[in-house]
Short mmCIF file of C-alpha atoms in Angstrom, two decimals:
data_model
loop_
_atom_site.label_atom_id
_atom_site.label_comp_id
_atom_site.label_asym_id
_atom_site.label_seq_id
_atom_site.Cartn_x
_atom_site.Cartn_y
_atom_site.Cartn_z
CA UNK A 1 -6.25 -20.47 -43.44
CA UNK A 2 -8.82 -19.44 -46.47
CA UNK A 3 -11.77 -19.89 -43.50
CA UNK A 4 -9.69 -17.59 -40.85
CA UNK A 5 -9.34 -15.47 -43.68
CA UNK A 6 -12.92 -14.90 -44.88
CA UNK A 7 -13.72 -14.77 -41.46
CA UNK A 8 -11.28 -11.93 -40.92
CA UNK A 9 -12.92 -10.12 -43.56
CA UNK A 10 -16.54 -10.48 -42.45
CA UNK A 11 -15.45 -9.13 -39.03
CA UNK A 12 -14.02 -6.35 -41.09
CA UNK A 13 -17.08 -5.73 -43.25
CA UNK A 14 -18.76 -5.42 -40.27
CA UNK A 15 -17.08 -3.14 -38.27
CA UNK A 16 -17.48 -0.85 -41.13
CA UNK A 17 -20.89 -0.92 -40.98
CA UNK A 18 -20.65 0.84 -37.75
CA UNK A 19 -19.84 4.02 -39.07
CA UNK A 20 -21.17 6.29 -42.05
CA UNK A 21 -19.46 6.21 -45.31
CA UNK A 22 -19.37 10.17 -45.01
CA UNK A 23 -17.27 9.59 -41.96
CA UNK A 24 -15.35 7.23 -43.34
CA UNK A 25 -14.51 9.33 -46.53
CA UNK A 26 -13.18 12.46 -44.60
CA UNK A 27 -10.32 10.15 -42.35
CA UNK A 28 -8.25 11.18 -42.26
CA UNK A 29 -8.70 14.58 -40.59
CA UNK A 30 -7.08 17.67 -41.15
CA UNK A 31 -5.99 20.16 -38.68
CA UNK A 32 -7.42 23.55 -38.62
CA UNK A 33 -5.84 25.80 -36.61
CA UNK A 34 -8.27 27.78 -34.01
CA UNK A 35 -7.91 30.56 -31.49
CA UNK A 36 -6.98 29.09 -28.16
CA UNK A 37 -8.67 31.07 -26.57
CA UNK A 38 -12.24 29.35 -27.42
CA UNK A 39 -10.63 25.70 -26.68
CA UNK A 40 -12.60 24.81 -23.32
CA UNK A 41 -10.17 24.78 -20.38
CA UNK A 42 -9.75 21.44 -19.16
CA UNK A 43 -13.04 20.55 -16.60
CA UNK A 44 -11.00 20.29 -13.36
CA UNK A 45 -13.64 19.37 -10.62
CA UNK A 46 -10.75 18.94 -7.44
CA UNK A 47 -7.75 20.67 -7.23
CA UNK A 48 -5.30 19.28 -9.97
CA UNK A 49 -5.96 15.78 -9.51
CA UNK A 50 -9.87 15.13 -10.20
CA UNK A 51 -11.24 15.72 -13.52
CA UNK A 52 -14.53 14.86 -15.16
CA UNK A 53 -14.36 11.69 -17.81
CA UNK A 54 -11.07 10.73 -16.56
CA UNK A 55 -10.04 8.05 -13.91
CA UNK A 56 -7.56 9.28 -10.27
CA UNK A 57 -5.80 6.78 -8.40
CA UNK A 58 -5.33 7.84 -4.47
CA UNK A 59 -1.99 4.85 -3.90
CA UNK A 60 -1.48 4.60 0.13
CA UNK A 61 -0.43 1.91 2.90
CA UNK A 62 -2.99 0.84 5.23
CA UNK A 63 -3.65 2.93 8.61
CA UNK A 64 -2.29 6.28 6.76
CA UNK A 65 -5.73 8.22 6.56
CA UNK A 66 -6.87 7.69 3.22
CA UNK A 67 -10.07 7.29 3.76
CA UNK A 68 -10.44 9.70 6.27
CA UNK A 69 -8.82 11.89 3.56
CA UNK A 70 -11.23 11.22 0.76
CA UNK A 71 -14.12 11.73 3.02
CA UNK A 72 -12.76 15.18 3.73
CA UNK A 73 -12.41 15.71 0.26
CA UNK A 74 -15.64 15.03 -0.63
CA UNK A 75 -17.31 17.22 2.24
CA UNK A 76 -15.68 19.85 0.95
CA UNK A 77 -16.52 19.08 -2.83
CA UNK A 78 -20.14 18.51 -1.58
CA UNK A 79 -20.40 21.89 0.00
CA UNK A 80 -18.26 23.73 -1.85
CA UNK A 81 -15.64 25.24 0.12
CA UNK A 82 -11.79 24.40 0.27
CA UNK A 83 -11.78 22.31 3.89
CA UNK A 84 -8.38 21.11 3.08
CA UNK A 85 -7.43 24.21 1.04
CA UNK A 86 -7.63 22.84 -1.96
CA UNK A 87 -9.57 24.31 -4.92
CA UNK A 88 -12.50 22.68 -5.74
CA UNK A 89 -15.52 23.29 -8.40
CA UNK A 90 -18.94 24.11 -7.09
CA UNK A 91 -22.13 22.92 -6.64
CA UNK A 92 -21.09 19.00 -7.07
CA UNK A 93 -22.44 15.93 -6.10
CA UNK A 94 -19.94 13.02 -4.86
CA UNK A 95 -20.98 9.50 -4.37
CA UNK A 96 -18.95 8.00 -1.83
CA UNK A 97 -18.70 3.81 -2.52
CA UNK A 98 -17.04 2.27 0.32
CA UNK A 99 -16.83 -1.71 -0.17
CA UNK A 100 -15.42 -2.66 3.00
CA UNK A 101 -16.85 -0.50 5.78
CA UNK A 102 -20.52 -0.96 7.51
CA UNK A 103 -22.33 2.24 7.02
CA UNK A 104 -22.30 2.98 11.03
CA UNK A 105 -18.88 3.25 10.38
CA UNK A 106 -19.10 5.37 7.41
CA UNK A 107 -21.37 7.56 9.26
CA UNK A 108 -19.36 8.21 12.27
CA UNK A 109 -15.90 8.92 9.72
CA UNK A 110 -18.46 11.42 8.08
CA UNK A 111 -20.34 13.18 11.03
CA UNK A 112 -16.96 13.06 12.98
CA UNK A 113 -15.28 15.29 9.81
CA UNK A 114 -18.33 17.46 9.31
CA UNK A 115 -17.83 18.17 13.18
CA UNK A 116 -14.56 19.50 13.21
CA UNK A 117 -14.95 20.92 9.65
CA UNK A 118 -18.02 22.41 10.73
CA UNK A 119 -19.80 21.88 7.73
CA UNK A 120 -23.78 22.49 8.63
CA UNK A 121 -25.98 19.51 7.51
CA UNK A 122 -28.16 21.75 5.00
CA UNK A 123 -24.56 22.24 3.40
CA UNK A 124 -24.53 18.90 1.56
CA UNK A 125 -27.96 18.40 1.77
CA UNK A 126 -28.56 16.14 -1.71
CA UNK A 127 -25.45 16.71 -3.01
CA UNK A 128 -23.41 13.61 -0.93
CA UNK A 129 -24.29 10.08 -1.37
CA UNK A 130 -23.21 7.08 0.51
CA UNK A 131 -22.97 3.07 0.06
CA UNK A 132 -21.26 0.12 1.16
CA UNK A 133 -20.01 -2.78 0.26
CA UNK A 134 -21.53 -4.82 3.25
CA UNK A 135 -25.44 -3.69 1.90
CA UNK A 136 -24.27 -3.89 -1.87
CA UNK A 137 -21.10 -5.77 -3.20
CA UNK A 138 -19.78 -4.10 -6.38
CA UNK A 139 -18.01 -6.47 -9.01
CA UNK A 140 -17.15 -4.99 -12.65
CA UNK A 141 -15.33 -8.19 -13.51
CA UNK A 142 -14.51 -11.66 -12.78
CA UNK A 143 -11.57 -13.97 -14.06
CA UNK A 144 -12.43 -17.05 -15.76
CA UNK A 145 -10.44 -20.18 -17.59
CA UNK A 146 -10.61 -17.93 -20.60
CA UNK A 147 -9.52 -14.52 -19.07
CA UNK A 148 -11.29 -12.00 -17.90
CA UNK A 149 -14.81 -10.93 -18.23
CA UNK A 150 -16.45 -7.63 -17.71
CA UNK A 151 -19.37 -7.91 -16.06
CA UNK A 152 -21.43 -4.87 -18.44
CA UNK A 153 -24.90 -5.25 -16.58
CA UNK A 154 -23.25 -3.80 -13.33
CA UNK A 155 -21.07 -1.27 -15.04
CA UNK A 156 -24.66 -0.24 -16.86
CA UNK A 157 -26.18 0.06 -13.52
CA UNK A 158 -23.68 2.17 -12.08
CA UNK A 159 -24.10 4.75 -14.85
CA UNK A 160 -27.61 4.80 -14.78
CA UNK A 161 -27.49 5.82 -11.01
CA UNK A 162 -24.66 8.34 -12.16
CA UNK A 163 -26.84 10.10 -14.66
CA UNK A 164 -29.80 9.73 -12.40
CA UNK A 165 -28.54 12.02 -9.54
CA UNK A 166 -26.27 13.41 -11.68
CA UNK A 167 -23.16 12.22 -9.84
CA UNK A 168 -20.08 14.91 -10.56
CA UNK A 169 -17.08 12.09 -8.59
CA UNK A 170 -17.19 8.88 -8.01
CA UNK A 171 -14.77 7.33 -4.87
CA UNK A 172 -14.30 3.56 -5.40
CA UNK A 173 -12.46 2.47 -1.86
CA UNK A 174 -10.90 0.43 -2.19
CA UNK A 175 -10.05 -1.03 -6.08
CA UNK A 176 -9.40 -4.03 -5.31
CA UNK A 177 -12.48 -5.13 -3.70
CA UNK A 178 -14.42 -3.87 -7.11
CA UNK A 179 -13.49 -6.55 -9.48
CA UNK A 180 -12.69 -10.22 -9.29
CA UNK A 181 -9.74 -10.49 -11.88
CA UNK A 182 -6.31 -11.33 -11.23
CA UNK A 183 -4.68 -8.67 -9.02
CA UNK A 184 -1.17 -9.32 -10.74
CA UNK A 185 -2.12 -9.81 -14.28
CA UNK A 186 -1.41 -6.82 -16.52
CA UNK A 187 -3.61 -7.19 -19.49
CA UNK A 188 -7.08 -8.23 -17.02
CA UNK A 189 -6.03 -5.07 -14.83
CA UNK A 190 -5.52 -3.04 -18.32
CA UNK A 191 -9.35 -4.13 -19.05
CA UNK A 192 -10.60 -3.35 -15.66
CA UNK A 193 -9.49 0.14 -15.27
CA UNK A 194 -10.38 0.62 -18.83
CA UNK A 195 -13.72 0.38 -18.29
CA UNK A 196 -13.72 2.70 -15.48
CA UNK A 197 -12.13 5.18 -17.43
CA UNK A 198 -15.46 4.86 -20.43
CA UNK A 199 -17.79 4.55 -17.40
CA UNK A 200 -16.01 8.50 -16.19
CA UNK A 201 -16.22 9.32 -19.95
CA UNK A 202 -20.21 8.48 -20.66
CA UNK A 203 -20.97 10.12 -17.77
CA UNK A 204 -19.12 13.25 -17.96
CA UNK A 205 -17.94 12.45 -14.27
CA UNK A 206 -14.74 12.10 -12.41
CA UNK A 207 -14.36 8.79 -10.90
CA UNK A 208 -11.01 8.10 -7.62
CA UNK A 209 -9.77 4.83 -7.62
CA UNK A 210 -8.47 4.01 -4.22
CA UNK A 211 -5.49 1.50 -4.30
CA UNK A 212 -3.89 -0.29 -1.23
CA UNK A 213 0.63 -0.51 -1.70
CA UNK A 214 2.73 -3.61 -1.91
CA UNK A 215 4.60 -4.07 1.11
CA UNK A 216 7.67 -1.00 1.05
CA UNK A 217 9.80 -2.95 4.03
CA UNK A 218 9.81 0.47 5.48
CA UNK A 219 10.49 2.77 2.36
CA UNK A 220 8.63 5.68 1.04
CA UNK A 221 6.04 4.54 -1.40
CA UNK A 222 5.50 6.09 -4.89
CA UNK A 223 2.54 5.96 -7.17
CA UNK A 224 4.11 2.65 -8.48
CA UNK A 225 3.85 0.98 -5.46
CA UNK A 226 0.87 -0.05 -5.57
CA UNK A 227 -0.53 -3.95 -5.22
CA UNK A 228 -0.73 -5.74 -8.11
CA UNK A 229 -0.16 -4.67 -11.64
CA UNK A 230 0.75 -1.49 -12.76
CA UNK A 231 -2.05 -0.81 -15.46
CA UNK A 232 -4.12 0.55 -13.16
CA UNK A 233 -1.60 3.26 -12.45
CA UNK A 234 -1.42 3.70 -16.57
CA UNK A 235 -4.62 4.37 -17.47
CA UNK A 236 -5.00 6.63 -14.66
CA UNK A 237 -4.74 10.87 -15.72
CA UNK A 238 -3.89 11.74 -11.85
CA UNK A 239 -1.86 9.60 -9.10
CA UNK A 240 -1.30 10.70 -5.73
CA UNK A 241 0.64 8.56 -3.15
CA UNK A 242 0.27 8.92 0.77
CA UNK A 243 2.91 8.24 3.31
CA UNK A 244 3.22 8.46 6.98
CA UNK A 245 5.84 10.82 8.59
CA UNK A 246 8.36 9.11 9.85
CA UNK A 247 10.59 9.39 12.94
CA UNK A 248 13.55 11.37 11.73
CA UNK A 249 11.00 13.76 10.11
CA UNK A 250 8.85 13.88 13.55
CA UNK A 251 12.17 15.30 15.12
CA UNK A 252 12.70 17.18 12.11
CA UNK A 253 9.11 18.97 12.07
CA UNK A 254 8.99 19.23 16.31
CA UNK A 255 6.37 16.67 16.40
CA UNK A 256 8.06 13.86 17.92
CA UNK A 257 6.20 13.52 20.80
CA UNK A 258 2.31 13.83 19.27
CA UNK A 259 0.31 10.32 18.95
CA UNK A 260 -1.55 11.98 16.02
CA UNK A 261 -0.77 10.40 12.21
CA UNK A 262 0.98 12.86 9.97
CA UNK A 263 0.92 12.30 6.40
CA UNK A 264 2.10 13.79 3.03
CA UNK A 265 0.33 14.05 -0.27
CA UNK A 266 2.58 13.49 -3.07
CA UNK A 267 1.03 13.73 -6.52
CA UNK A 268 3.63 11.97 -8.45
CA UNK A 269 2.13 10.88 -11.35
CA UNK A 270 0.34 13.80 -13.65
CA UNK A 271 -0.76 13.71 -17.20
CA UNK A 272 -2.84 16.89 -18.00
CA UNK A 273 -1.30 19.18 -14.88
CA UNK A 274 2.22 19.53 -13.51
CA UNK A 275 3.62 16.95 -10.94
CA UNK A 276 2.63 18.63 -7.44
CA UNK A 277 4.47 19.07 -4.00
CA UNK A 278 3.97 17.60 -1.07
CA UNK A 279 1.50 18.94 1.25
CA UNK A 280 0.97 17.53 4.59
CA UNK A 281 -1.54 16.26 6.35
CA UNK A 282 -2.84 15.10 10.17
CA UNK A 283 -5.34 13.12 11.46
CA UNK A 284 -7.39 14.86 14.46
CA UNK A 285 -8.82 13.04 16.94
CA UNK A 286 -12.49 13.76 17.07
CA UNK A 287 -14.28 13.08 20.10
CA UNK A 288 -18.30 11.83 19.10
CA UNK A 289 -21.09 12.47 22.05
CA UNK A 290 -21.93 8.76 22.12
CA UNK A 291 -17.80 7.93 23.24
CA UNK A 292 -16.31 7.10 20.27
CA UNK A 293 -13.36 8.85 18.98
CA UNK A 294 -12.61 9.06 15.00
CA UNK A 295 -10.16 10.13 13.32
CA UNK A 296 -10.21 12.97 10.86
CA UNK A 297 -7.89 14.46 7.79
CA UNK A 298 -6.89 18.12 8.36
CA UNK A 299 -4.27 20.52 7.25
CA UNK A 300 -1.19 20.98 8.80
CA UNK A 301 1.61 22.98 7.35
CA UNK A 302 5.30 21.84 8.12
CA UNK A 303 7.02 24.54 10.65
CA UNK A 304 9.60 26.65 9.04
CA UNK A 305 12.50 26.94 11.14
CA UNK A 306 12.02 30.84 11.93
CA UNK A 307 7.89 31.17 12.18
CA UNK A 308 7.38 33.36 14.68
CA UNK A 309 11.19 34.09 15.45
CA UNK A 310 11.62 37.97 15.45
CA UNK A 311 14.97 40.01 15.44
CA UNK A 312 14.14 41.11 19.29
CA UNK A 313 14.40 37.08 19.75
CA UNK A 314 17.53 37.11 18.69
CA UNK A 315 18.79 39.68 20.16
CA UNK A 316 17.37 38.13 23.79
CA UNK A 317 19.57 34.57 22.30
CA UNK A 318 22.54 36.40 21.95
CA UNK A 319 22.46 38.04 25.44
CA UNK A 320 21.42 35.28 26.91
CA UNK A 321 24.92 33.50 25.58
CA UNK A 322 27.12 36.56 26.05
CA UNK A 323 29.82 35.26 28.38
CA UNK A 324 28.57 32.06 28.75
CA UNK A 325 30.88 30.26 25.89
CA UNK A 326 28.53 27.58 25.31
CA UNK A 327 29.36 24.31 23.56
CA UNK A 328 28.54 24.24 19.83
CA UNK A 329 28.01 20.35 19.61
CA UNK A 330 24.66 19.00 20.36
CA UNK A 331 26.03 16.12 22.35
CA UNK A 332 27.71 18.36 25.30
CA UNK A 333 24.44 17.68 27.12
CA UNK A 334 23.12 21.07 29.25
CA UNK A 335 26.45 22.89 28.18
CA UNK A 336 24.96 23.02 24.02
CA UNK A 337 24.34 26.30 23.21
CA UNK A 338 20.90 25.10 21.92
CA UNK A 339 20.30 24.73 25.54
CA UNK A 340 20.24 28.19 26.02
CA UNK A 341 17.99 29.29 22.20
CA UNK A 342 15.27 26.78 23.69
CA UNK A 343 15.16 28.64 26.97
CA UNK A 344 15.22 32.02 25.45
CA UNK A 345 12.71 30.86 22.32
CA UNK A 346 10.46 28.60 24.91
CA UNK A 347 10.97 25.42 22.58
CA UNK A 348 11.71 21.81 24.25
CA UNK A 349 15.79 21.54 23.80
CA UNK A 350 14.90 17.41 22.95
CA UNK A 351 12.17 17.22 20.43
CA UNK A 352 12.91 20.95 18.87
CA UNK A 353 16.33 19.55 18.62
CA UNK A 354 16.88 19.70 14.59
CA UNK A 355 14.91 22.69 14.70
CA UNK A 356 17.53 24.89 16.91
CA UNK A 357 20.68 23.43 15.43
CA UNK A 358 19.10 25.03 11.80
CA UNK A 359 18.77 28.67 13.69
CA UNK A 360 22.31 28.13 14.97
CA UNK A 361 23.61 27.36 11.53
CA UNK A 362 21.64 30.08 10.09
CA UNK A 363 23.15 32.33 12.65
CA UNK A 364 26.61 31.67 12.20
CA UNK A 365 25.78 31.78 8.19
CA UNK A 366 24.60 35.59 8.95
CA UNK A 367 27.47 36.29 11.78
CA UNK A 368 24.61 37.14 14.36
CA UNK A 369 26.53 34.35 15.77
CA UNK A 370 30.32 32.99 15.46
CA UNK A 371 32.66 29.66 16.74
CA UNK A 372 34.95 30.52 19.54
CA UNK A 373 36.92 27.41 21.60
CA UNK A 374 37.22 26.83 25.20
CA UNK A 375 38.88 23.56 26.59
CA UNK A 376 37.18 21.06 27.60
CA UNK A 377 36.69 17.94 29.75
CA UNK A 378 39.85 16.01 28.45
CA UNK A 379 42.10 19.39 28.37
CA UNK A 380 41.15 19.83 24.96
CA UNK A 381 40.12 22.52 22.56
CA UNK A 382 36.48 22.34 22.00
CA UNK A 383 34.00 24.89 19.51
CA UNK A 384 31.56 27.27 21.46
CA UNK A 385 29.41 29.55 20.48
CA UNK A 386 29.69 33.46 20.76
CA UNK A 387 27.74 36.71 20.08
CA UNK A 388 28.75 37.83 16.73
CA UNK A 389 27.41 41.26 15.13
CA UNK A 390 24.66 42.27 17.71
CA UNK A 391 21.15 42.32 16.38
CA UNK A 392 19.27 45.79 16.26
CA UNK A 393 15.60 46.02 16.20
#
């Protein structure tokens, strides 16, 4: 125990060395108040969810768009302007690290966005940089009898290319294929993302993490979802999740019937901003002149239930029901009464379906329209739908 001990203290001794013996004398520190108006704000480079020295995680299923998403994302970082309307800084210069893609396929993902983004070449002209893990594997650690090791020569490389082109965000896509530790073990996942996180920090750059889920057996993922252990997820500042729409809110939204992949953006996991909403997103199909068709991230905003609806439409749905006493359930096939709204409105009575039983219910809320009863097939009482208080335009 005496050897541990004086070896304790050397190790001690020598970590003290490190530092000054001005510094030391001042620790602790005391707090001086200052005008907060002089404190730097916080160097957002994205939206609320990339920020220079700190590490984002992007947490989505496979097949949802994510990396269609990020290349979007940094297009519009690159050349400065909101494709995706979302805020970003200017002037920055993103390094795009794919590890599982061949760069013909990068290319087409990135020509096929700048195409229907129409983003002009001379736009991100030096400012967007691309590898892949087929030309250049990346490992930062590996896991060995003892635990894990970080491999510092390749970390030291990386930030020398950072500070060489003077990289502003770093995408990593996808985590796991950047290290070589245990995917389940806590503390070797704690060291790996660590060292991402001082690798952001010495470089004054944001770095995106992009993470693959666990299996969800068909429920909606959260940040914590993802594979693996959850330090990753801790020692990030941002976490966004992705998740594909699913049927009910296909019918829901009017979309039912589209092949295209509709996904929301759910930034559930926030340290330095507030926790944001859900915005939605779908994935174009872009057509390429050589045949191939890619597909790319775009906005799409989920339809309210009266966009485009005016008061002279409603006054057309309530003539168009006057005398008719249609059905108020939507199971009484052609004789619903959102039958008739779809025909009036031009909507498809099927897919539209959630969409003009909300306008009913809204209408009978407001008394434009009200529940009468007629009898029906079986000789019994059954609720229609009447005019209520006429609209006036």
């Amino acid at each position: 125990m005496a050897r541990d001990f004086s070896d304790m203290e050397m190790q001690i001794s020598a970590h003290r060395a490190e530092f000054p013996r001005e510094r030391a004398d001042r620790l602790p520190t005391a707090f001086v108040w200052r005008d907060p108006a002089t404190i730097p704000p916080r160097p957002w480079v994205y939206g609320r969810h990339l920020i220079r020295k700190q590490v984002s995680v992007t947490v989505a299923p496979g097949g949802v768009g994510k990396s269609s998403l990020t290349i979007c994302e940094a297009l519009a970082m690159a050349s400065g302007r909101e494709l995706l309307g979302d805020w970003t800084a200017k002037g920055l210069k993103v390094w795009l690290y794919n590890l599982e893609d061949p760069r013909d396929e990068m290319e087409r993902r990135i020509i096929a966005a700048m195409q229907h983004h129409n983003v002009r070449p001379e736009e991100i002209a030096g400012r967007l940089f691309v590898d892949t893990g087929r030309e250049r594997a990346l490992s930062t650690a590996i896991q060995t009898r003892e635990g894990v090791q970080i491999i510092k020569p390749e970390l030291a490389e990386l930030a020398r290319e950072i500070e060489a082109r003077e990289i502003d965000v770093l995408v990593i896509d996808p985590f796991v294929s950047s290290h070589q530790a245990s995917e389940n073990d806590n503390g070797a996942i704690d060291l790996v993302a660590k060292e991402w996180a001082r690798l952001a920090d010495r470089c004054n750059c944001a770095i995106e993490l992009v993470h693959h889920t666990r299996k969800t057996n068909g429920e909606e993922a959260t940040t914590e979802s993802g594979r693996g252990a959850s330090a990753l997820l801790a020692a990030a500042r941002s976490g966004r999740v992705l998740n594909k729409m699913s049927d009910d809110l296909k019918a829901e939204a009017g979309v039912q019937g589209d092949p295209a992949t509709y996904f929301a953006v759910t930034r559930d996991k926030a340290n330095l901003a507030p926790v944001g909403d859900r915005v939605w997103r779908r994935m174009a199909s872009v057509h390429l002149p050589n045949g191939d068709s890619v597909g790319v991230a775009e906005v799409w905003e989920w339809p309210e239930t009266f966009d485009g609806v005016t008061v002279k439409d409603l006054l057309a749905v309530q003539q168009a029901i006057e005398g008719k006493h249609p059905r108020y359930s939507d199971q009484a096939g052609d004789d619903w009464a959102g039958v008739i709204v779809a025909e009036v409105l031009g909507l498809d009575a099927t897919s539209d379906r959630k969409r003009i039983k909300k306008m009913i219910e809204t209408w009978l809320r407001s008394g434009a329209l009200v529940k009468g009863q007629k009898t029906g097939p079986i000789r019994k009482p059954v609720p229609t739908v009447e005019v209520g208080e006429w609209a006036t335009e």
